[in-house]
mmCIF file of C-alpha atoms and ligand atoms in Angstrom:
data_model
loop_
_atom_site.group_PDB
_atom_site.id
_atom_site.type_symbol
_atom_site.label_atom_id
_atom_site.label_comp_id
_atom_site.label_asym_id
_atom_site.label_seq_id
_atom_site.Cartn_x
_atom_site.Cartn_y
_atom_site.Cartn_z
ATOM 1 C CA MET A 1 -27.565 57.264 20.221
ATOM 2 C CA SER A 2 -26.048 56.036 16.952
ATOM 3 C CA LYS A 3 -22.370 55.780 17.846
ATOM 4 C CA LEU A 4 -20.364 53.239 19.809
ATOM 5 C CA SER A 5 -18.679 54.411 22.999
ATOM 6 C CA GLN A 6 -15.325 53.033 21.755
ATOM 7 C CA ARG A 7 -13.311 53.439 18.547
ATOM 8 C CA HIS A 8 -11.960 49.896 18.811
ATOM 9 C CA LEU A 9 -13.655 46.603 19.662
ATOM 10 C CA LEU A 10 -11.037 44.996 21.877
ATOM 11 C CA GLY A 11 -13.322 43.109 24.248
ATOM 12 C CA ILE A 12 -16.888 42.935 25.529
ATOM 13 C CA LYS A 13 -15.592 44.012 28.938
ATOM 14 C CA ASP A 14 -14.912 47.505 27.523
ATOM 15 C CA ILE A 15 -18.286 48.140 25.861
ATOM 16 C CA THR A 16 -21.664 49.108 27.309
ATOM 17 C CA ARG A 17 -25.129 47.552 27.205
ATOM 18 C CA GLN A 18 -26.108 50.463 24.920
ATOM 19 C CA ASP A 19 -23.264 49.578 22.546
ATOM 20 C CA ILE A 20 -24.510 45.968 22.382
ATOM 21 C CA ASP A 21 -28.107 47.079 21.739
ATOM 22 C CA LEU A 22 -26.916 49.419 18.985
ATOM 23 C CA ILE A 23 -24.854 46.624 17.377
ATOM 24 C CA PHE A 24 -27.894 44.305 17.471
ATOM 25 C CA GLU A 25 -30.263 46.903 15.962
ATOM 26 C CA THR A 26 -27.740 47.591 13.209
ATOM 27 C CA ALA A 27 -27.193 43.843 12.653
ATOM 28 C CA ASP A 28 -30.985 43.356 12.285
ATOM 29 C CA ASN A 29 -30.864 45.692 9.270
ATOM 30 C CA PHE A 30 -27.769 44.016 7.831
ATOM 31 C CA LYS A 31 -29.357 40.578 8.259
ATOM 32 C CA ASP A 32 -32.157 41.802 5.963
ATOM 33 C CA VAL A 33 -29.525 43.052 3.505
ATOM 34 C CA ILE A 34 -27.629 39.725 3.312
ATOM 35 C CA ASN A 35 -30.868 37.859 2.650
ATOM 36 C CA ARG A 36 -31.789 40.066 -0.305
ATOM 37 C CA PRO A 37 -30.983 39.094 -3.921
ATOM 38 C CA ILE A 38 -28.493 42.003 -3.982
ATOM 39 C CA LYS A 39 -26.510 41.516 -0.793
ATOM 40 C CA LYS A 40 -24.166 44.475 -1.065
ATOM 41 C CA VAL A 41 -24.428 48.046 0.277
ATOM 42 C CA PRO A 42 -21.991 50.934 -0.364
ATOM 43 C CA SER A 43 -21.599 51.859 3.338
ATOM 44 C CA LEU A 44 -17.813 51.305 3.586
ATOM 45 C CA ARG A 45 -16.812 52.326 0.069
ATOM 46 C CA ASP A 46 -13.263 53.817 0.180
ATOM 47 C CA VAL A 47 -12.591 52.186 3.586
ATOM 48 C CA THR A 48 -9.696 49.702 3.519
ATOM 49 C CA ILE A 49 -9.632 46.864 6.040
ATOM 50 C CA ALA A 50 -6.782 44.449 6.751
ATOM 51 C CA ASN A 51 -7.605 41.047 8.212
ATOM 52 C CA VAL A 52 -4.436 40.115 10.068
ATOM 53 C CA PHE A 53 -4.498 36.544 11.336
ATOM 54 C CA PHE A 54 -1.574 35.188 13.354
ATOM 55 C CA GLU A 55 -3.608 32.134 14.366
ATOM 56 C CA ASN A 56 -5.736 29.638 12.423
ATOM 57 C CA SER A 57 -9.365 30.458 11.664
ATOM 58 C CA THR A 58 -12.114 29.364 9.303
ATOM 59 C CA ARG A 59 -15.365 31.008 10.446
ATOM 60 C CA THR A 60 -14.085 34.293 11.865
ATOM 61 C CA ARG A 61 -11.737 35.115 8.966
ATOM 62 C CA LEU A 62 -14.233 34.248 6.232
ATOM 63 C CA SER A 63 -17.084 35.938 8.098
ATOM 64 C CA PHE A 64 -15.136 39.194 8.510
ATOM 65 C CA GLU A 65 -14.031 39.121 4.876
ATOM 66 C CA LEU A 66 -17.565 38.541 3.663
ATOM 67 C CA ALA A 67 -18.931 41.248 6.007
ATOM 68 C CA GLU A 68 -16.352 43.714 4.645
ATOM 69 C CA LYS A 69 -17.148 42.838 1.018
ATOM 70 C CA ARG A 70 -20.900 43.105 1.634
ATOM 71 C CA LEU A 71 -20.196 46.663 2.921
ATOM 72 C CA SER A 72 -18.112 47.444 -0.229
ATOM 73 C CA ALA A 73 -14.856 47.911 1.729
ATOM 74 C CA ASP A 74 -11.485 47.210 0.114
ATOM 75 C CA VAL A 75 -10.040 44.135 1.801
ATOM 76 C CA ILE A 76 -6.541 42.744 2.230
ATOM 77 C CA ASN A 77 -5.794 39.478 4.011
ATOM 78 C CA PHE A 78 -2.662 38.587 5.922
ATOM 79 C CA THR A 79 -1.864 35.247 7.523
ATOM 80 C CA ALA A 80 1.315 34.844 9.559
ATOM 81 C CA SER A 81 2.278 31.574 7.907
ATOM 82 C CA GLY A 82 3.950 32.418 4.609
ATOM 83 C CA SER A 83 4.694 36.022 5.761
ATOM 84 C CA SER A 84 7.850 37.829 6.903
ATOM 85 C CA VAL A 85 6.813 37.113 10.526
ATOM 86 C CA LYS A 86 8.614 33.836 9.819
ATOM 87 C CA LYS A 87 11.800 35.895 9.185
ATOM 88 C CA GLY A 88 11.521 37.561 12.602
ATOM 89 C CA GLU A 89 9.442 40.711 11.857
ATOM 90 C CA THR A 90 7.654 41.998 14.971
ATOM 91 C CA LEU A 91 3.888 42.423 15.388
ATOM 92 C CA LEU A 92 4.194 46.233 15.444
ATOM 93 C CA ASP A 93 6.473 46.368 12.379
ATOM 94 C CA THR A 94 4.144 44.015 10.519
ATOM 95 C CA VAL A 95 1.077 46.087 11.265
ATOM 96 C CA ASN A 96 2.835 49.438 10.642
ATOM 97 C CA ASN A 97 3.914 48.164 7.218
ATOM 98 C CA ILE A 98 0.330 47.187 6.442
ATOM 99 C CA LEU A 99 -0.900 50.596 7.638
ATOM 100 C CA ALA A 100 1.675 52.367 5.433
ATOM 101 C CA MET A 101 -0.433 51.047 2.553
ATOM 102 C CA LYS A 102 -3.260 53.357 3.826
ATOM 103 C CA VAL A 103 -5.348 50.868 5.770
ATOM 104 C CA ASP A 104 -8.171 52.278 7.935
ATOM 105 C CA MET A 105 -9.106 49.262 10.060
ATOM 106 C CA VAL A 106 -7.335 46.159 11.321
ATOM 107 C CA VAL A 107 -9.150 42.966 12.269
ATOM 108 C CA MET A 108 -6.655 40.882 14.203
ATOM 109 C CA ARG A 109 -6.451 37.391 15.653
ATOM 110 C CA HIS A 110 -3.380 36.598 17.754
ATOM 111 C CA ALA A 111 -2.356 33.783 20.077
ATOM 112 C CA SER A 112 -1.237 36.253 22.780
ATOM 113 C CA ALA A 113 -3.809 37.764 25.135
ATOM 114 C CA GLY A 114 -3.610 41.562 24.933
ATOM 115 C CA ALA A 115 -2.044 41.751 21.444
ATOM 116 C CA PRO A 116 -4.868 43.931 20.012
ATOM 117 C CA HIS A 117 -4.765 46.168 23.103
ATOM 118 C CA PHE A 118 -1.028 46.671 22.516
ATOM 119 C CA LEU A 119 -1.686 47.607 18.893
ATOM 120 C CA ALA A 120 -4.476 50.011 19.847
ATOM 121 C CA LYS A 121 -1.931 51.977 21.939
ATOM 122 C CA HIS A 122 0.513 52.261 19.049
ATOM 123 C CA ILE A 123 -1.451 52.756 15.831
ATOM 124 C CA LYS A 124 -4.189 55.102 14.590
ATOM 125 C CA ALA A 125 -6.429 52.579 12.740
ATOM 126 C CA ASN A 126 -9.581 51.112 14.352
ATOM 127 C CA ILE A 127 -8.811 47.648 15.743
ATOM 128 C CA VAL A 128 -11.231 44.746 16.004
ATOM 129 C CA ASN A 129 -10.146 41.826 18.167
ATOM 130 C CA ALA A 130 -10.918 38.602 16.299
ATOM 131 C CA GLY A 131 -9.701 36.497 19.232
ATOM 132 C CA ASP A 132 -6.634 37.060 21.454
ATOM 133 C CA GLY A 133 -5.292 33.918 23.085
ATOM 134 C CA THR A 134 -7.448 32.723 25.968
ATOM 135 C CA HIS A 135 -8.680 36.281 26.645
ATOM 136 C CA GLU A 136 -11.605 37.578 24.511
ATOM 137 C CA HIS A 137 -13.423 36.915 21.228
ATOM 138 C CA PRO A 138 -15.913 39.801 21.256
ATOM 139 C CA THR A 139 -17.609 39.306 17.875
ATOM 140 C CA GLN A 140 -18.227 35.618 18.683
ATOM 141 C CA ALA A 141 -19.986 36.624 21.918
ATOM 142 C CA LEU A 142 -22.026 39.259 20.071
ATOM 143 C CA LEU A 143 -23.162 36.788 17.411
ATOM 144 C CA ASP A 144 -23.929 34.189 20.098
ATOM 145 C CA ALA A 145 -26.079 36.635 22.087
ATOM 146 C CA PHE A 146 -27.700 37.927 18.867
ATOM 147 C CA SER A 147 -28.590 34.299 17.951
ATOM 148 C CA ILE A 148 -30.128 33.682 21.405
ATOM 149 C CA ARG A 149 -32.144 36.913 21.093
ATOM 150 C CA GLU A 150 -33.334 35.829 17.633
ATOM 151 C CA LYS A 151 -34.261 32.292 18.725
ATOM 152 C CA LEU A 152 -35.796 33.054 22.135
ATOM 153 C CA GLY A 153 -37.038 36.612 21.570
ATOM 154 C CA GLY A 154 -34.575 38.093 24.067
ATOM 155 C CA VAL A 155 -31.620 37.401 26.354
ATOM 156 C CA GLU A 156 -32.815 39.030 29.607
ATOM 157 C CA GLY A 157 -33.653 36.388 32.247
ATOM 158 C CA LYS A 158 -32.604 33.442 30.057
ATOM 159 C CA LYS A 159 -30.529 30.673 31.616
ATOM 160 C CA ILE A 160 -27.387 29.989 29.613
ATOM 161 C CA ALA A 161 -25.041 27.081 30.404
ATOM 162 C CA ILE A 162 -21.529 27.317 28.949
ATOM 163 C CA ILE A 163 -20.179 23.765 28.914
ATOM 164 C CA GLY A 164 -16.649 22.457 28.304
ATOM 165 C CA ASP A 165 -13.139 23.874 28.423
ATOM 166 C CA ILE A 166 -13.845 27.150 30.219
ATOM 167 C CA LEU A 167 -10.220 27.633 31.312
ATOM 168 C CA HIS A 168 -8.794 28.057 27.798
ATOM 169 C CA SER A 169 -11.832 29.674 26.190
ATOM 170 C CA ARG A 170 -11.923 33.288 25.016
ATOM 171 C CA VAL A 171 -15.464 32.551 23.831
ATOM 172 C CA ALA A 172 -16.523 31.707 27.403
ATOM 173 C CA LEU A 173 -15.121 34.927 28.868
ATOM 174 C CA SER A 174 -16.601 37.182 26.168
ATOM 175 C CA ASN A 175 -19.940 35.345 26.405
ATOM 176 C CA ILE A 176 -20.030 35.827 30.164
ATOM 177 C CA PHE A 177 -19.374 39.584 29.812
ATOM 178 C CA ALA A 178 -21.957 39.981 27.014
ATOM 179 C CA LEU A 179 -24.715 37.837 28.527
ATOM 180 C CA LYS A 180 -24.326 39.419 31.983
ATOM 181 C CA LYS A 181 -24.653 42.893 30.428
ATOM 182 C CA LEU A 182 -27.840 41.687 28.696
ATOM 183 C CA GLY A 183 -29.343 40.331 31.942
ATOM 184 C CA ALA A 184 -28.987 36.548 31.470
ATOM 185 C CA GLU A 185 -28.259 34.022 34.213
ATOM 186 C CA ILE A 186 -25.088 32.077 33.506
ATOM 187 C CA MET A 187 -23.774 28.693 34.594
ATOM 188 C CA VAL A 188 -20.428 27.222 33.598
ATOM 189 C CA CYS A 189 -20.032 23.453 33.548
ATOM 190 C CA GLY A 190 -17.013 21.234 32.973
ATOM 191 C CA PRO A 191 -14.359 19.206 34.756
ATOM 192 C CA PRO A 192 -13.071 21.127 37.830
ATOM 193 C CA THR A 193 -9.593 21.283 36.256
ATOM 194 C CA LEU A 194 -11.032 23.223 33.294
ATOM 195 C CA ILE A 195 -12.938 25.817 35.359
ATOM 196 C CA PRO A 196 -10.802 28.782 36.443
ATOM 197 C CA LYS A 197 -10.866 29.597 40.167
ATOM 198 C CA PHE A 198 -11.795 33.262 39.537
ATOM 199 C CA ILE A 199 -14.928 32.422 37.558
ATOM 200 C CA SER A 200 -17.439 32.847 40.407
ATOM 201 C CA THR A 201 -16.206 36.435 40.901
ATOM 202 C CA LEU A 202 -17.858 37.118 37.502
ATOM 203 C CA GLY A 203 -21.276 36.296 38.963
ATOM 204 C CA VAL A 204 -21.754 32.896 37.333
ATOM 205 C CA GLN A 205 -22.808 29.573 38.845
ATOM 206 C CA VAL A 206 -20.541 26.539 38.630
ATOM 207 C CA GLU A 207 -21.894 23.020 37.984
ATOM 208 C CA LEU A 208 -19.769 19.912 37.536
ATOM 209 C CA GLU A 209 -22.510 17.567 36.252
ATOM 210 C CA VAL A 210 -23.500 18.095 32.655
ATOM 211 C CA LYS A 211 -26.950 16.504 33.103
ATOM 212 C CA LYS A 212 -27.807 19.031 35.836
ATOM 213 C CA ALA A 213 -26.558 21.900 33.653
ATOM 214 C CA LEU A 214 -28.758 20.743 30.761
ATOM 215 C CA GLU A 215 -31.786 20.402 33.078
ATOM 216 C CA TRP A 216 -31.212 23.954 34.386
ATOM 217 C CA CYS A 217 -30.626 25.878 31.171
ATOM 218 C CA ASP A 218 -32.608 27.338 28.268
ATOM 219 C CA VAL A 219 -29.486 27.402 26.104
ATOM 220 C CA ALA A 220 -26.401 25.140 26.173
ATOM 221 C CA ASN A 221 -23.362 26.756 24.534
ATOM 222 C CA VAL A 222 -20.918 23.879 24.185
ATOM 223 C CA LEU A 223 -17.200 24.569 23.792
ATOM 224 C CA ARG A 224 -14.360 22.639 22.231
ATOM 225 C CA ILE A 225 -11.591 21.069 24.271
ATOM 226 C CA GLN A 226 -8.644 23.267 23.256
ATOM 227 C CA LEU A 227 -5.879 20.678 23.257
ATOM 228 C CA GLU A 228 -3.550 23.076 21.405
ATOM 229 C CA ARG A 229 -3.568 25.436 24.449
ATOM 230 C CA GLN A 230 -3.217 22.708 27.096
ATOM 231 C CA GLN A 231 0.338 22.377 28.395
ATOM 232 C CA LEU A 232 -0.762 20.015 31.191
ATOM 233 C CA LYS A 233 -3.051 17.001 31.287
ATOM 234 C CA TYR A 234 -6.380 18.293 32.622
ATOM 235 C CA PHE A 235 -8.306 15.008 32.304
ATOM 236 C CA PRO A 236 -7.213 11.382 31.803
ATOM 237 C CA SER A 237 -8.288 10.935 28.173
ATOM 238 C CA LEU A 238 -10.627 12.373 25.522
ATOM 239 C CA ARG A 239 -12.650 9.166 25.838
ATOM 240 C CA GLU A 240 -13.212 9.832 29.535
ATOM 241 C CA TYR A 241 -14.058 13.490 28.830
ATOM 242 C CA THR A 242 -16.693 12.380 26.331
ATOM 243 C CA LEU A 243 -18.096 9.844 28.788
ATOM 244 C CA TYR A 244 -18.701 12.528 31.457
ATOM 245 C CA TYR A 245 -19.170 15.737 29.435
ATOM 246 C CA GLY A 246 -20.112 14.687 25.894
ATOM 247 C CA ILE A 247 -23.656 15.658 24.821
ATOM 248 C CA SER A 248 -25.801 13.405 22.623
ATOM 249 C CA LYS A 249 -29.136 13.982 20.896
ATOM 250 C CA LYS A 250 -30.719 11.449 23.255
ATOM 251 C CA MET A 251 -29.671 13.533 26.282
ATOM 252 C CA LEU A 252 -31.362 16.565 24.699
ATOM 253 C CA ASP A 253 -34.470 14.621 23.619
ATOM 254 C CA ASP A 254 -34.858 13.183 27.143
ATOM 255 C CA LEU A 255 -35.011 16.616 28.812
ATOM 256 C CA LYS A 256 -38.454 17.705 30.061
ATOM 257 C CA LYS A 257 -38.187 20.988 28.099
ATOM 258 C CA LYS A 258 -36.749 22.127 24.793
ATOM 259 C CA ILE A 259 -33.340 23.742 24.998
ATOM 260 C CA VAL A 260 -31.259 25.450 22.332
ATOM 261 C CA LEU A 261 -27.877 23.927 21.451
ATOM 262 C CA MET A 262 -25.031 26.227 20.389
ATOM 263 C CA HIS A 263 -21.355 25.775 19.566
ATOM 264 C CA PRO A 264 -18.925 28.449 18.306
ATOM 265 C CA GLY A 265 -17.048 25.908 16.134
ATOM 266 C CA PRO A 266 -14.904 24.210 15.190
ATOM 267 C CA ILE A 267 -16.743 21.168 16.587
ATOM 268 C CA ASN A 268 -14.828 18.088 17.659
ATOM 269 C CA ARG A 269 -17.569 15.671 16.602
ATOM 270 C CA GLY A 270 -17.740 12.676 18.907
ATOM 271 C CA VAL A 271 -15.914 14.541 21.716
ATOM 272 C CA GLU A 272 -18.036 17.390 23.154
ATOM 273 C CA LEU A 273 -21.023 16.712 20.859
ATOM 274 C CA THR A 274 -22.192 13.644 18.987
ATOM 275 C CA SER A 275 -22.921 14.259 15.315
ATOM 276 C CA ASP A 276 -26.619 13.557 15.836
ATOM 277 C CA ALA A 277 -26.758 16.299 18.502
ATOM 278 C CA ALA A 278 -24.808 18.829 16.393
ATOM 279 C CA ASP A 279 -27.082 18.234 13.405
ATOM 280 C CA SER A 280 -30.346 17.941 15.364
ATOM 281 C CA GLN A 281 -33.336 20.283 15.487
ATOM 282 C CA HIS A 282 -32.015 21.483 18.871
ATOM 283 C CA SER A 283 -28.965 23.012 17.193
ATOM 284 C CA ILE A 284 -28.662 26.617 15.922
ATOM 285 C CA ILE A 285 -24.970 26.224 15.102
ATOM 286 C CA LEU A 286 -25.302 27.251 11.443
ATOM 287 C CA ASP A 287 -27.643 30.136 12.369
ATOM 288 C CA GLN A 288 -24.785 31.393 14.546
ATOM 289 C CA VAL A 289 -22.515 31.347 11.495
ATOM 290 C CA GLU A 290 -25.077 33.223 9.353
ATOM 291 C CA ASN A 291 -25.604 35.798 12.092
ATOM 292 C CA GLY A 292 -21.832 36.249 12.381
ATOM 293 C CA VAL A 293 -21.750 38.040 9.030
ATOM 294 C CA ALA A 294 -24.558 40.476 9.948
ATOM 295 C CA VAL A 295 -23.097 41.179 13.411
ATOM 296 C CA ARG A 296 -19.611 41.782 11.990
ATOM 297 C CA MET A 297 -21.072 44.097 9.325
ATOM 298 C CA ALA A 298 -22.686 46.055 12.164
ATOM 299 C CA VAL A 299 -19.464 46.253 14.184
ATOM 300 C CA LEU A 300 -17.366 47.414 11.202
ATOM 301 C CA TYR A 301 -20.002 49.926 10.067
ATOM 302 C CA LEU A 302 -20.371 51.437 13.536
ATOM 303 C CA LEU A 303 -16.617 51.565 14.191
ATOM 304 C CA ALA A 304 -16.084 53.331 10.857
ATOM 305 C CA GLY A 305 -18.603 55.945 12.037
ATOM 306 C CA ALA A 306 -16.834 56.301 15.387
ATOM 307 C CA ALA A 307 -13.404 56.932 13.775
HETATM 308 N N1 LIG B 1 -15.582 30.376 16.275
HETATM 309 C C1 LIG B 1 -14.368 30.611 15.769
HETATM 310 O O1 LIG B 1 -13.644 31.494 16.214
HETATM 311 O O2 LIG B 1 -14.001 29.767 14.750
HETATM 312 P P1 LIG B 1 -12.658 29.921 13.907
HETATM 313 O O3 LIG B 1 -11.508 29.592 14.839
HETATM 314 O O4 LIG B 1 -12.764 28.929 12.779
HETATM 315 O O5 LIG B 1 -12.555 31.323 13.432
#
């Protein structure tokens, strides 16, 4: 099989294990390409892609843009700030105006859960969800799982702890869907106020003590406290959060086994991770970023073929 089962990538929930395997095999080839002296292939020549970002981003936006350019696509970038969205233009009007310029694919980040699904019902272009509110961030989960596979030789049977603000995290939800499909065991860990009640229905364990989660896991994927999405006070102070849930290099060094440390970024240094942990030999955080380009090249290439 060389085609994805879907013509959009809206969420990991919608795709199959075979889709994920195909994306990984394709990304393996593209990882070779981006490490060659000539990093560009003509695969998406004459394909035009719009990166439409209604919410802030560093890694995802740059990674998609680089992936598109490495595939020789024509690229246009839109950010809501400084656009006519500020004059009251709707999401659908904005995107339809972009599509009128003969755009084939839209990569979209939006603060509202379901925004890319809404677009997929109304427009013809392929849509890639680059993060929708607290819902899904499928390419982040794919690059996370790809990085685990690369570091540990596979994902099946591995114990992955997702630690931090689970409640507001699209990365957590997409990771859970992806890692479950790939046969990993998953634990979520954080303050009880930041763990959604429904989470155990997804077949994951819940642990409130970070030390126990670190002792249990092969991989700790640590998430940022998303203060910008928190309307209520979920814990007394950041200082107290760090005291109970912050991870230091010493905590990792003191474990009886080696574990892999991951973080999707942006890191709040000194809150969920100390700098010495983030920059330690345990960390594969920058490998995740490198793999993001190859995985996104694979997704765009395969979606273009499925159009
Ligand atoms: N991981 C991630 O989504 O980072 P950005 O918000 O910088 O894109």
